[in-house]
PDB file of C-alpha atoms in Angstrom:
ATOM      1  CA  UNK A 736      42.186  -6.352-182.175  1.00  0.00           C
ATOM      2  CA  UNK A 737      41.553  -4.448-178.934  1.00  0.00           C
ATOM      3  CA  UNK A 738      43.874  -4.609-175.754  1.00  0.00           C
ATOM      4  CA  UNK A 739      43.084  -3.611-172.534  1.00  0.00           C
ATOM      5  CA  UNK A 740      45.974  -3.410-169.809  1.00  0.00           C
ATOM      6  CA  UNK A 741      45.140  -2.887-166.168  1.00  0.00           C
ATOM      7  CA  UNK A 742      46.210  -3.234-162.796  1.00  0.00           C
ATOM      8  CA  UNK A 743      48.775  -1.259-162.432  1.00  0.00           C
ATOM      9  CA  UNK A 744      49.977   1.083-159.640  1.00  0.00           C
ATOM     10  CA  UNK A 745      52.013   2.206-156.600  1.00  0.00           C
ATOM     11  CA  UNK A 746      53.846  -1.274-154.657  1.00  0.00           C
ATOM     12  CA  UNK A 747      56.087  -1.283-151.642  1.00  0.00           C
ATOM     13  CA  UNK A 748      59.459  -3.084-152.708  1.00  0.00           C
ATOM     14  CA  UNK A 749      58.736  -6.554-151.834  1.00  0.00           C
ATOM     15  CA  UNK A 750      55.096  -6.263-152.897  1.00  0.00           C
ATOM     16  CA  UNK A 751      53.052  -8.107-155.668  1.00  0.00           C
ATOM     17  CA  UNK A 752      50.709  -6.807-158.143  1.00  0.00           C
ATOM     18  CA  UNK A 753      48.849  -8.922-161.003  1.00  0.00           C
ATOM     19  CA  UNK A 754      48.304  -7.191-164.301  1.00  0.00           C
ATOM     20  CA  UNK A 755      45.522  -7.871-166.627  1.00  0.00           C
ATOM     21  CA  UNK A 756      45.532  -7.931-170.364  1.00  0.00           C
ATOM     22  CA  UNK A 757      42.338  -8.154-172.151  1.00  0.00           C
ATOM     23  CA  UNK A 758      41.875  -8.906-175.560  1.00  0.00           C
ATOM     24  CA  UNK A 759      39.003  -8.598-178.072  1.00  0.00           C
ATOM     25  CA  UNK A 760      38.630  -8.135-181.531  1.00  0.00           C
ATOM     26  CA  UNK A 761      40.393 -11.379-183.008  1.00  0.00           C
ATOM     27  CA  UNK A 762      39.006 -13.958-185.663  1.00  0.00           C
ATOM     28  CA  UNK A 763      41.278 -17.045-184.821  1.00  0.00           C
ATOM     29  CA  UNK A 764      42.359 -18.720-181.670  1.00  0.00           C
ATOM     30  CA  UNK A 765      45.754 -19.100-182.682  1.00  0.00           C
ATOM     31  CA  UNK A 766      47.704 -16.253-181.323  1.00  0.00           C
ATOM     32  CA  UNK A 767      49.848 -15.335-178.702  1.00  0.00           C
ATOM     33  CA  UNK A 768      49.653 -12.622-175.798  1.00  0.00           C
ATOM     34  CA  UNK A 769      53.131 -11.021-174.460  1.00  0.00           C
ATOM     35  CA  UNK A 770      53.699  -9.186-171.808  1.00  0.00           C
ATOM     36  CA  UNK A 771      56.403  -6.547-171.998  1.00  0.00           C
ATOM     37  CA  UNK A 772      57.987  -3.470-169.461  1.00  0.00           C
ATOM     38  CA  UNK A 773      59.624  -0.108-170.533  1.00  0.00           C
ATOM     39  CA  UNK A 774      61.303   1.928-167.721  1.00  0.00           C
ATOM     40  CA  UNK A 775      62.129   5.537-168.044  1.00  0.00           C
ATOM     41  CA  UNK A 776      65.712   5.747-170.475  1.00  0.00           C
ATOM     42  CA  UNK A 777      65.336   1.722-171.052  1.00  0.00           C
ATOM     43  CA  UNK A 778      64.710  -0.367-173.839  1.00  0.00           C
ATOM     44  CA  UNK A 779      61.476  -2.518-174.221  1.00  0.00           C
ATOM     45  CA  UNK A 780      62.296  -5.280-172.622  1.00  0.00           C
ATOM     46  CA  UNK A 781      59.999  -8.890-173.109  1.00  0.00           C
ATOM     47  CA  UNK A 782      58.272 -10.399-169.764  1.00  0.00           C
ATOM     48  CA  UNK A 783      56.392 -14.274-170.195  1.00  0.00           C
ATOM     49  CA  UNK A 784      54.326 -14.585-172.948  1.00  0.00           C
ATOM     50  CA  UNK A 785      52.003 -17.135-173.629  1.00  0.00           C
ATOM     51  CA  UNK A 786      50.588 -19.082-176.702  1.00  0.00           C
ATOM     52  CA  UNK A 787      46.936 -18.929-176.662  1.00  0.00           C
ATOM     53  CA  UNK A 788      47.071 -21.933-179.035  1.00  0.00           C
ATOM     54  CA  UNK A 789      48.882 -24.552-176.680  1.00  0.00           C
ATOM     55  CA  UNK A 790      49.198 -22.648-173.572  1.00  0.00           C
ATOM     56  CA  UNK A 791      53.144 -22.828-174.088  1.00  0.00           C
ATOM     57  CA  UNK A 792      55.108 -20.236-171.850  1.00  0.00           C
ATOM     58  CA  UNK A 793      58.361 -18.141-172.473  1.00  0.00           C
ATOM     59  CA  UNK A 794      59.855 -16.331-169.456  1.00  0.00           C
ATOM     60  CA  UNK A 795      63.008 -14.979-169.175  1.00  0.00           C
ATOM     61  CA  UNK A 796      65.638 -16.643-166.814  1.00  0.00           C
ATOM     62  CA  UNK A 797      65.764 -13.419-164.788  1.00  0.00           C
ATOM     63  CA  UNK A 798      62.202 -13.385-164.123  1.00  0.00           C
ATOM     64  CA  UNK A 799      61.572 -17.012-163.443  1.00  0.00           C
ATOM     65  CA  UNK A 800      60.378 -17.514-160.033  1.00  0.00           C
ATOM     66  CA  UNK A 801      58.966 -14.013-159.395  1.00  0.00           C
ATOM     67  CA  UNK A 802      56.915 -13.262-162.707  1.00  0.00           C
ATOM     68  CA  UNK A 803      54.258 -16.349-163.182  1.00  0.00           C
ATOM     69  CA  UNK A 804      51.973 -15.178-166.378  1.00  0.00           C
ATOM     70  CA  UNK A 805      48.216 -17.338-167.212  1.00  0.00           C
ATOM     71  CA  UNK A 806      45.571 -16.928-168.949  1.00  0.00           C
ATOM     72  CA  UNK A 807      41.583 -17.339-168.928  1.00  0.00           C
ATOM     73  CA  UNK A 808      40.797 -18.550-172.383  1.00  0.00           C
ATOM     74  CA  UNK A 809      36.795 -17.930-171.494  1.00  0.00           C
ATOM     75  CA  UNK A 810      37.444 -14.471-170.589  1.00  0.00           C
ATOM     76  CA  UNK A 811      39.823 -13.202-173.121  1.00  0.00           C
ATOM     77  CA  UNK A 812      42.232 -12.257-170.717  1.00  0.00           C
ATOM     78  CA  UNK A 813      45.761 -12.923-169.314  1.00  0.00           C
ATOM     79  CA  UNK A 814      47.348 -12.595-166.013  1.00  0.00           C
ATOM     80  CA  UNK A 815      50.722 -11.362-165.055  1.00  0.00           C
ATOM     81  CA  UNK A 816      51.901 -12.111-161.273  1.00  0.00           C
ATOM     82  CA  UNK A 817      54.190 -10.140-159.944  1.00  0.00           C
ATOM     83  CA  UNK A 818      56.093 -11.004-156.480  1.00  0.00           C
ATOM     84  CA  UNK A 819      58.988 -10.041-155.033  1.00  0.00           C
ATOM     85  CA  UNK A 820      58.882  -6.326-156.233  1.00  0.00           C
ATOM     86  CA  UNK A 821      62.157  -4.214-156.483  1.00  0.00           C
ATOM     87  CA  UNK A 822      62.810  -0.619-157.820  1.00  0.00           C
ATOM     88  CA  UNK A 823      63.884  -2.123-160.404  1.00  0.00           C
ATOM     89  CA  UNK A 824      60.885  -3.390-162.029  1.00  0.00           C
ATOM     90  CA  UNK A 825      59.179   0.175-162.025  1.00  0.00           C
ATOM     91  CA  UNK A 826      58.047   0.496-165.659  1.00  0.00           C
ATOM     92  CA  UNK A 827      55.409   0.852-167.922  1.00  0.00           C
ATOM     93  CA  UNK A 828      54.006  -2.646-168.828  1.00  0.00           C
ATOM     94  CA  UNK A 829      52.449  -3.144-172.416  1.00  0.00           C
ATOM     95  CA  UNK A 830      50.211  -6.222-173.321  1.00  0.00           C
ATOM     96  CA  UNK A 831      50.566  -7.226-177.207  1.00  0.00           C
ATOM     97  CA  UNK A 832      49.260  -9.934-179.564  1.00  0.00           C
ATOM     98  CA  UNK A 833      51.319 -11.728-182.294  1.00  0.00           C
ATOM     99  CA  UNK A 834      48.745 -13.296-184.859  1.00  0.00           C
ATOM    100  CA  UNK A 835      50.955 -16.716-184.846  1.00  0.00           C
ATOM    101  CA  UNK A 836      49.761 -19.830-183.466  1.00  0.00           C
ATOM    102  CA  UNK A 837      51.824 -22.479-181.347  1.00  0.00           C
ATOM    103  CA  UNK A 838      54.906 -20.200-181.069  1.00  0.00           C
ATOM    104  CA  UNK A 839      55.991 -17.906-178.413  1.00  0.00           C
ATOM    105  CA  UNK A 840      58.683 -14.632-178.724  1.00  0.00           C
ATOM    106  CA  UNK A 841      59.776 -11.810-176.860  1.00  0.00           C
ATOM    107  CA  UNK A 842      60.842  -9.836-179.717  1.00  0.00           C
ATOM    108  CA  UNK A 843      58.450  -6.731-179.909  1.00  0.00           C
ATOM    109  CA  UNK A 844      58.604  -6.056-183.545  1.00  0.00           C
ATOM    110  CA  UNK A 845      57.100  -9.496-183.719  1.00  0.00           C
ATOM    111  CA  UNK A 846      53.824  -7.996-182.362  1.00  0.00           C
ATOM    112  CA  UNK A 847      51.125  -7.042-184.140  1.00  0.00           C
ATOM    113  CA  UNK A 848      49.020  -5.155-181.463  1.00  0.00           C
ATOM    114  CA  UNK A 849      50.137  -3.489-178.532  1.00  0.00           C
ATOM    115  CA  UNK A 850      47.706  -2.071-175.163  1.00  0.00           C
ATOM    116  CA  UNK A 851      47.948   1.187-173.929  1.00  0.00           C
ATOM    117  CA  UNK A 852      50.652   0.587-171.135  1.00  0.00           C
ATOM    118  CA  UNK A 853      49.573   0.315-167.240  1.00  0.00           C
ATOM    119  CA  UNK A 854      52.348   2.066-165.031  1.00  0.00           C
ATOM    120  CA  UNK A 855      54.089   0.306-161.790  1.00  0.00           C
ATOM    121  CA  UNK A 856      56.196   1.965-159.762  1.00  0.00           C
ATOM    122  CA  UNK A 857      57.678  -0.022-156.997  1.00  0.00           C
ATOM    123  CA  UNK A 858      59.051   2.524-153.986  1.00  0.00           C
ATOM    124  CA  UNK A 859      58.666   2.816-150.811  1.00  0.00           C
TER     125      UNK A 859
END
């Protein structure tokens, strides 16, 4: 499985940005795609994810309403909307696929694949 992160980069506070993660390389449809952030001294810390099989969503409470993540089942790819910036969402953001079907998780070691990270820095 191949993952492809992008669009990342520099965002006012208050600002939006939508990240792409593309995915190739897989033999089943059942999987799921998560989106997760790492800031400088944090923790990996789970954004939405999203089941590939049912389209079922997980976001965090503390991201609902600014962080909306999608998908485009013919392209492979899935979406994370950012709005609302603030410093404190200045991290590196990794795409990864779990190789489950209908279930959703935010808990990285769950992953089986992880992108190369796309940096956002949110500063004026």
């Amino acid at each position: 499985v191949h993952i492809v992160e992008s669009g990342g980069g520099l965002v006012q506070p208050g600002g939006s940005l939508r990240l792409s993660c593309q995915v190739s390389g897989f033999t089943s449809g059942d999987y799921a795609i998560g989106w997760f952030r790492q800031g400088s001294g944090k923790e990996r810390e789970g954004v939405p994810c999203i089941s590939r099989s049912d389209g079922s969503i997980y976001t965090p409470d503390s991201m609902k309403g600014r962080f909306t993540i999608s998908s485009d089942n013919a392209k492979n790819t899935v979406y994370l909307q950012m709005n609302s910036l603030n410093a404190g969402d200045t991290a590196v953001y990794y795409c990864a696929y779990m190789s489950v079907g209908y279930y959703t998780s935010l808990m990285p070691e769950e992953y089986d694949y992880w992108g190369q990270g796309t940096q956002v820095t949110v500063s004026s």
